[in-house]
mmCIF file of C-alpha atoms in Angstrom:
data_model
loop_
_atom_site.group_PDB
_atom_site.id
_atom_site.type_symbol
_atom_site.label_atom_id
_atom_site.label_comp_id
_atom_site.label_asym_id
_atom_site.label_seq_id
_atom_site.Cartn_x
_atom_site.Cartn_y
_atom_site.Cartn_z
ATOM 1 C CA MET A 840 -141.411 63.703 -125.454
ATOM 2 C CA GLU A 841 -139.211 61.122 -123.476
ATOM 3 C CA ASN A 842 -136.356 63.434 -123.634
ATOM 4 C CA LYS A 843 -137.839 66.499 -122.321
ATOM 5 C CA SER A 844 -138.156 66.977 -118.460
ATOM 6 C CA TYR A 845 -141.775 68.336 -118.985
ATOM 7 C CA TYR A 846 -144.005 69.126 -121.873
ATOM 8 C CA ILE A 847 -147.474 70.819 -122.239
ATOM 9 C CA ASP A 848 -150.573 68.538 -123.159
ATOM 10 C CA GLU A 849 -153.689 70.231 -123.688
ATOM 11 C CA ASP A 850 -153.100 73.064 -121.085
ATOM 12 C CA ILE A 851 -151.690 70.458 -118.607
ATOM 13 C CA ILE A 852 -148.005 70.670 -117.580
ATOM 14 C CA VAL A 853 -146.853 67.237 -117.777
ATOM 15 C CA ILE A 854 -143.559 66.483 -115.491
ATOM 16 C CA ASN A 855 -141.748 63.374 -117.049
ATOM 17 C CA ARG A 856 -140.870 61.413 -114.051
ATOM 18 C CA GLU A 857 -142.069 58.841 -111.686
ATOM 19 C CA LEU A 858 -143.867 59.359 -108.525
ATOM 20 C CA ASN A 859 -142.031 59.252 -105.371
ATOM 21 C CA SER A 860 -143.099 58.821 -101.558
ATOM 22 C CA LEU A 861 -143.940 62.398 -101.349
ATOM 23 C CA ASP A 862 -146.198 62.828 -104.365
ATOM 24 C CA ILE A 863 -147.912 59.557 -103.134
ATOM 25 C CA PHE A 864 -148.555 61.120 -99.938
ATOM 26 C CA VAL A 865 -150.148 64.333 -101.421
ATOM 27 C CA ARG A 866 -151.950 62.346 -103.802
ATOM 28 C CA ASP A 867 -153.600 60.050 -101.245
ATOM 29 C CA PHE A 868 -154.665 63.285 -99.349
ATOM 30 C CA LEU A 869 -156.018 64.921 -102.376
ATOM 31 C CA ASP A 870 -157.942 61.766 -103.258
ATOM 32 C CA ILE A 871 -159.973 62.542 -100.207
ATOM 33 C CA LEU A 872 -160.298 66.407 -100.391
ATOM 34 C CA LYS A 873 -161.461 66.482 -103.928
ATOM 35 C CA LYS A 874 -164.671 64.918 -102.784
ATOM 36 C CA TYR A 875 -165.183 67.844 -100.529
ATOM 37 C CA SER A 876 -163.681 70.934 -101.585
ATOM 38 C CA GLU A 877 -161.914 72.901 -104.485
ATOM 39 C CA TYR A 878 -158.233 73.055 -103.553
ATOM 40 C CA LEU A 879 -154.825 74.208 -104.674
ATOM 41 C CA ILE A 880 -151.198 72.955 -103.829
ATOM 42 C CA VAL A 881 -149.399 75.997 -103.377
ATOM 43 C CA SER A 882 -145.441 76.960 -102.293
ATOM 44 C CA GLY A 883 -142.562 74.552 -101.899
ATOM 45 C CA TYR A 884 -144.261 71.444 -103.326
ATOM 46 C CA VAL A 885 -144.756 73.339 -106.501
ATOM 47 C CA SER A 886 -141.256 73.728 -106.731
ATOM 48 C CA ILE A 887 -140.057 70.214 -105.389
ATOM 49 C CA SER A 888 -142.630 68.480 -107.618
ATOM 50 C CA THR A 889 -141.133 70.192 -110.746
ATOM 51 C CA GLY A 890 -137.534 69.071 -109.605
ATOM 52 C CA ARG A 891 -136.373 71.344 -107.192
ATOM 53 C CA THR A 892 -134.104 69.358 -104.947
ATOM 54 C CA ARG A 893 -134.680 70.394 -101.348
ATOM 55 C CA GLY A 894 -135.805 68.801 -98.132
ATOM 56 C CA THR A 895 -139.390 69.598 -97.109
ATOM 57 C CA GLU A 896 -141.553 68.888 -93.969
ATOM 58 C CA ASP A 897 -145.031 70.382 -95.197
ATOM 59 C CA VAL A 898 -147.230 70.854 -98.191
ATOM 60 C CA ASP A 899 -149.446 73.729 -98.324
ATOM 61 C CA CYS A 900 -153.190 73.315 -99.476
ATOM 62 C CA LEU A 901 -155.514 76.009 -99.965
ATOM 63 C CA SER A 902 -159.124 75.135 -99.860
ATOM 64 C CA ILE A 903 -162.438 76.701 -99.647
ATOM 65 C CA ILE A 904 -164.120 77.141 -95.999
ATOM 66 C CA MET A 905 -166.751 74.192 -95.649
ATOM 67 C CA ASP A 906 -169.628 73.983 -93.527
ATOM 68 C CA LYS A 907 -169.447 71.995 -90.463
ATOM 69 C CA LYS A 908 -171.484 68.773 -91.400
ATOM 70 C CA LYS A 909 -169.292 68.606 -94.835
ATOM 71 C CA PHE A 910 -166.080 69.319 -92.824
ATOM 72 C CA GLU A 911 -167.139 66.288 -90.428
ATOM 73 C CA LYS A 912 -167.587 64.153 -93.272
ATOM 74 C CA PHE A 913 -164.205 64.912 -94.589
ATOM 75 C CA PHE A 914 -162.386 64.632 -91.574
ATOM 76 C CA ASP A 915 -163.976 61.213 -90.638
ATOM 77 C CA GLU A 916 -162.653 60.079 -94.062
ATOM 78 C CA LEU A 917 -159.287 61.196 -93.412
ATOM 79 C CA LYS A 918 -158.863 59.273 -89.926
ATOM 80 C CA ARG A 919 -160.566 56.060 -91.987
ATOM 81 C CA GLU A 920 -157.757 56.586 -94.642
ATOM 82 C CA ASN A 921 -154.917 56.591 -91.817
ATOM 83 C CA PHE A 922 -154.543 60.438 -91.459
ATOM 84 C CA TRP A 923 -154.160 62.159 -87.899
ATOM 85 C CA CYS A 924 -154.484 65.927 -87.202
ATOM 86 C CA TYR A 925 -151.963 67.620 -85.165
ATOM 87 C CA GLN A 926 -154.486 69.945 -83.570
ATOM 88 C CA GLY A 927 -156.985 67.361 -82.265
ATOM 89 C CA GLU A 928 -159.098 64.153 -82.655
ATOM 90 C CA THR A 929 -162.841 65.183 -82.773
ATOM 91 C CA ILE A 930 -164.752 67.963 -85.044
ATOM 92 C CA ASN A 931 -165.356 69.633 -81.692
ATOM 93 C CA GLU A 932 -161.736 69.836 -80.966
ATOM 94 C CA ILE A 933 -160.713 71.364 -84.395
ATOM 95 C CA TRP A 934 -163.529 73.166 -85.562
ATOM 96 C CA LYS A 935 -162.597 76.173 -83.789
ATOM 97 C CA TYR A 936 -159.325 76.385 -86.004
ATOM 98 C CA VAL A 937 -161.716 76.199 -89.312
ATOM 99 C CA GLU A 938 -164.041 79.100 -88.097
ATOM 100 C CA ALA A 939 -160.905 81.208 -87.191
ATOM 101 C CA LYS A 940 -159.402 80.348 -90.676
ATOM 102 C CA ASN A 941 -156.348 79.118 -88.837
ATOM 103 C CA SER A 942 -154.641 76.236 -90.763
ATOM 104 C CA LEU A 943 -154.632 72.726 -89.728
ATOM 105 C CA ARG A 944 -152.166 69.911 -90.141
ATOM 106 C CA PHE A 945 -152.369 66.480 -91.030
ATOM 107 C CA ALA A 946 -149.755 63.713 -91.326
ATOM 108 C CA ARG A 947 -149.845 59.886 -91.971
ATOM 109 C CA THR A 948 -150.716 57.689 -88.885
ATOM 110 C CA ASP A 949 -147.541 57.554 -86.595
ATOM 111 C CA GLU A 950 -145.744 59.812 -88.646
ATOM 112 C CA ILE A 951 -145.338 63.709 -88.252
ATOM 113 C CA PHE A 952 -143.522 64.695 -91.693
ATOM 114 C CA PRO A 953 -144.481 65.260 -94.308
ATOM 115 C CA ASN A 954 -147.552 66.761 -93.276
ATOM 116 C CA MET A 955 -150.356 68.566 -95.207
ATOM 117 C CA GLU A 956 -150.882 72.242 -94.155
ATOM 118 C CA PHE A 957 -154.691 72.974 -94.680
ATOM 119 C CA ILE A 958 -155.119 76.772 -95.088
ATOM 120 C CA PHE A 959 -158.664 77.906 -95.271
ATOM 121 C CA VAL A 960 -159.533 80.691 -98.022
ATOM 122 C CA ASP A 961 -162.542 82.894 -98.586
ATOM 123 C CA SER A 962 -162.821 85.986 -100.997
ATOM 124 C CA SER A 963 -161.362 88.189 -98.222
ATOM 125 C CA ARG A 964 -158.044 86.621 -98.847
ATOM 126 C CA GLN A 965 -158.038 88.148 -102.347
ATOM 127 C CA ALA A 966 -154.539 86.963 -103.814
ATOM 128 C CA LYS A 967 -155.015 83.394 -102.441
ATOM 129 C CA PHE A 968 -158.407 83.570 -103.546
ATOM 130 C CA PHE A 969 -157.330 84.501 -107.162
ATOM 131 C CA GLU A 970 -155.046 81.721 -107.464
ATOM 132 C CA LEU A 971 -157.463 79.184 -106.027
ATOM 133 C CA THR A 972 -160.205 80.117 -108.702
ATOM 134 C CA HIS A 973 -157.489 80.150 -111.571
ATOM 135 C CA PRO A 974 -155.712 76.837 -111.321
ATOM 136 C CA GLN A 975 -153.046 75.334 -113.475
ATOM 137 C CA LYS A 976 -153.379 71.527 -114.108
ATOM 138 C CA ILE A 977 -150.050 69.469 -113.692
ATOM 139 C CA ARG A 978 -149.610 65.569 -114.294
ATOM 140 C CA ILE A 979 -146.717 63.392 -112.913
ATOM 141 C CA ALA A 980 -147.235 59.846 -113.967
ATOM 142 C CA ASP A 981 -150.843 59.222 -113.590
ATOM 143 C CA PHE A 982 -151.179 61.801 -110.754
ATOM 144 C CA GLU A 983 -152.967 64.918 -111.689
ATOM 145 C CA PHE A 984 -153.380 68.194 -109.710
ATOM 146 C CA LEU A 985 -153.780 71.780 -109.283
ATOM 147 C CA ILE A 986 -150.990 74.685 -108.944
ATOM 148 C CA PRO A 987 -151.039 78.406 -109.206
ATOM 149 C CA PRO A 988 -150.203 79.726 -112.607
ATOM 150 C CA ILE A 989 -146.550 79.287 -112.858
ATOM 151 C CA GLU A 990 -145.820 83.196 -112.948
ATOM 152 C CA PHE A 991 -148.253 83.739 -110.100
ATOM 153 C CA GLU A 992 -146.309 81.357 -107.839
ATOM 154 C CA ILE A 993 -143.010 82.826 -108.785
ATOM 155 C CA LEU A 994 -144.339 86.463 -107.797
ATOM 156 C CA TYR A 995 -145.994 85.199 -104.593
ATOM 157 C CA LYS A 996 -142.654 83.714 -103.488
ATOM 158 C CA GLU A 997 -140.619 86.801 -104.386
ATOM 159 C CA ILE A 998 -143.259 89.605 -103.315
ATOM 160 C CA ILE A 999 -145.021 88.203 -100.363
ATOM 161 C CA LEU A 1000 -142.841 85.269 -99.001
ATOM 162 C CA GLY A 1001 -139.336 86.628 -99.542
ATOM 163 C CA SER A 1002 -137.169 84.260 -97.534
ATOM 164 C CA GLU A 1003 -133.812 82.985 -99.189
ATOM 165 C CA LYS A 1004 -135.766 79.570 -99.504
ATOM 166 C CA ASP A 1005 -138.656 81.091 -101.325
ATOM 167 C CA PHE A 1006 -136.204 83.228 -103.684
ATOM 168 C CA ALA A 1007 -134.314 79.845 -104.470
ATOM 169 C CA ASP A 1008 -137.785 78.141 -105.228
ATOM 170 C CA ALA A 1009 -138.744 81.013 -107.574
ATOM 171 C CA GLY A 1010 -135.369 80.826 -109.321
ATOM 172 C CA HIS A 1011 -135.984 77.223 -110.006
ATOM 173 C CA LEU A 1012 -139.522 77.793 -111.519
ATOM 174 C CA ARG A 1013 -138.212 80.768 -113.522
ATOM 175 C CA GLU A 1014 -135.307 78.730 -114.863
ATOM 176 C CA PHE A 1015 -137.199 75.326 -115.344
ATOM 177 C CA PHE A 1016 -140.120 76.963 -117.091
ATOM 178 C CA SER A 1017 -138.402 79.707 -118.994
ATOM 179 C CA ASP A 1018 -139.545 78.158 -122.357
ATOM 180 C CA MET A 1019 -143.422 78.628 -121.106
ATOM 181 C CA ILE A 1020 -143.505 81.664 -118.892
ATOM 182 C CA LYS A 1021 -145.090 85.019 -120.398
ATOM 183 C CA LYS A 1022 -143.997 88.499 -119.315
ATOM 184 C CA GLU A 1023 -147.621 89.534 -119.859
ATOM 185 C CA LYS A 1024 -148.726 87.092 -117.117
ATOM 186 C CA PHE A 1025 -146.255 88.477 -114.817
ATOM 187 C CA ASP A 1026 -147.625 92.274 -115.236
ATOM 188 C CA GLU A 1027 -151.084 90.998 -114.759
ATOM 189 C CA TYR A 1028 -150.452 88.885 -111.576
ATOM 190 C CA GLU A 1029 -148.082 91.449 -110.082
ATOM 191 C CA LYS A 1030 -151.058 94.009 -109.665
ATOM 192 C CA ILE A 1031 -152.925 91.393 -108.235
ATOM 193 C CA ILE A 1032 -150.321 90.468 -105.892
ATOM 194 C CA ARG A 1033 -149.095 93.934 -104.897
ATOM 195 C CA GLY A 1034 -153.035 95.203 -104.581
ATOM 196 C CA ASN A 1035 -153.236 92.653 -101.833
ATOM 197 C CA LEU A 1036 -150.412 94.296 -99.897
ATOM 198 C CA GLY A 1037 -152.314 97.557 -99.545
ATOM 199 C CA MET B 1317 -124.490 79.687 -120.417
ATOM 200 C CA ASN B 1318 -121.382 78.191 -118.827
ATOM 201 C CA HIS B 1319 -120.445 80.576 -115.988
ATOM 202 C CA VAL B 1320 -119.253 78.949 -112.598
ATOM 203 C CA PRO B 1321 -121.869 79.110 -110.097
ATOM 204 C CA LEU B 1322 -121.200 81.367 -106.860
ATOM 205 C CA THR B 1323 -124.357 81.784 -104.839
ATOM 206 C CA ASN B 1324 -126.849 79.224 -103.506
ATOM 207 C CA LEU B 1325 -129.293 80.733 -106.031
ATOM 208 C CA ASP B 1326 -126.584 80.291 -109.045
ATOM 209 C CA TYR B 1327 -126.521 76.340 -107.820
ATOM 210 C CA VAL B 1328 -130.210 76.228 -107.993
ATOM 211 C CA GLU B 1329 -130.550 78.072 -111.481
ATOM 212 C CA PHE B 1330 -127.770 75.940 -112.798
ATOM 213 C CA TYR B 1331 -129.354 72.733 -111.837
ATOM 214 C CA ALA B 1332 -132.612 73.855 -113.158
ATOM 215 C CA ARG B 1333 -130.814 74.507 -116.338
ATOM 216 C CA LYS B 1334 -129.216 70.910 -116.626
ATOM 217 C CA LEU B 1335 -132.837 69.283 -115.400
ATOM 218 C CA LYS B 1336 -134.685 71.013 -118.084
ATOM 219 C CA GLN B 1337 -132.205 69.269 -120.431
ATOM 220 C CA ASN B 1338 -132.068 65.873 -119.102
ATOM 221 C CA PRO B 1339 -135.010 64.220 -117.100
ATOM 222 C CA GLU B 1340 -132.806 61.572 -116.100
ATOM 223 C CA ILE B 1341 -131.632 64.054 -113.142
ATOM 224 C CA PHE B 1342 -135.082 63.437 -111.456
ATOM 225 C CA ILE B 1343 -133.719 60.025 -110.415
ATOM 226 C CA GLN B 1344 -131.489 61.624 -108.025
ATOM 227 C CA GLN B 1345 -134.213 63.861 -106.729
ATOM 228 C CA LYS B 1346 -136.089 60.962 -106.073
ATOM 229 C CA LYS B 1347 -133.569 59.225 -104.070
ATOM 230 C CA LEU B 1348 -132.956 62.383 -101.874
ATOM 231 C CA ILE B 1349 -136.916 62.533 -101.131
ATOM 232 C CA GLU B 1350 -137.215 58.870 -100.196
ATOM 233 C CA SER B 1351 -134.013 58.960 -98.021
ATOM 234 C CA GLN B 1352 -135.456 61.864 -96.347
ATOM 235 C CA MET B 1353 -139.031 60.574 -95.874
ATOM 236 C CA LYS B 1354 -137.382 57.085 -94.413
ATOM 237 C CA SER B 1355 -135.222 58.826 -91.861
ATOM 238 C CA SER B 1356 -137.987 60.979 -90.643
ATOM 239 C CA LYS B 1357 -140.364 58.072 -90.063
ATOM 240 C CA GLU B 1358 -137.726 55.811 -88.176
ATOM 241 C CA ILE B 1359 -136.610 58.733 -85.807
ATOM 242 C CA PHE B 1360 -140.116 59.879 -85.084
ATOM 243 C CA ARG B 1361 -141.377 56.286 -84.474
ATOM 244 C CA LYS B 1362 -138.509 55.482 -82.159
ATOM 245 C CA LYS B 1363 -138.931 58.690 -80.430
ATOM 246 C CA PHE B 1364 -142.534 58.712 -79.844
ATOM 247 C CA GLY B 1365 -143.145 55.014 -79.168
ATOM 248 C CA LYS B 1366 -146.381 53.343 -78.510
ATOM 249 C CA ASN B 1367 -148.013 56.822 -77.402
ATOM 250 C CA PHE B 1368 -147.180 58.267 -80.705
ATOM 251 C CA LYS B 1369 -149.990 61.130 -80.923
ATOM 252 C CA GLU B 1370 -149.663 62.179 -77.121
ATOM 253 C CA ASN B 1371 -146.209 62.427 -77.473
ATOM 254 C CA ALA B 1372 -145.782 63.985 -80.705
ATOM 255 C CA ARG B 1373 -148.233 66.818 -79.728
ATOM 256 C CA LYS B 1374 -146.057 67.526 -76.739
ATOM 257 C CA TYR B 1375 -143.141 67.967 -79.049
ATOM 258 C CA LEU B 1376 -145.277 69.847 -81.796
ATOM 259 C CA ARG B 1377 -146.006 72.350 -78.820
ATOM 260 C CA LYS B 1378 -142.326 72.645 -77.817
ATOM 261 C CA ILE B 1379 -141.347 73.450 -81.381
ATOM 262 C CA GLY B 1380 -144.287 75.851 -81.582
ATOM 263 C CA LEU B 1381 -146.175 73.887 -84.526
ATOM 264 C CA ILE B 1382 -149.410 73.694 -82.712
ATOM 265 C CA GLU B 1383 -150.537 75.816 -79.634
#
């Protein structure tokens, strides 16, 4: 498998490269988050982790809304492990964002970028909830994490997000994964995504 | 396909096609990411100094990333 840029190993997409500092930032954050909640890495980092060469400032992470007690433990552990939250220092400062389902951003201590944009999802956000509950495993070296199905990610970028950058990210995924993406999956996911628009 | 890339999307697809065939190209991507992260770290540590969080939050409010 050494001459291939990716291959499939028991339903896991394996990317044939070394970890970089951005991957390690994401891995360290997810090592904490996984103890508290389901999650899904979406958007730009999906393209970048599979080889798209562009800069990024944030990594988007979907998560199920936690109760306050659990979220406080998660927040305290992040602080202990040298992450800081843009929006505040204490649970009481940031809980209003969680309740309103507004995203929070976390970066390493004494750094701003990259940051993890932490987006809360429940079943009222139909498309996001679907992808969160239908994850695809991906592995880079020893770092395994969850992303949306590739066809879903492509369509979400093309139909919902729609900027030039999103079309380029989708174009990268379409070309890089051309050997594995399936037309019937596009048909299935397009209905879900367009249904969410109405 | 051997056409000359014309648009940004053409270049992205051309690069993805080459990358798919040759994992060595990931090395270039790693260099770009390491360079970007190193520069960002140095610039903002210098810009915000000892009161990093306080100064960072002022900056983040100014650019609209937080309320």
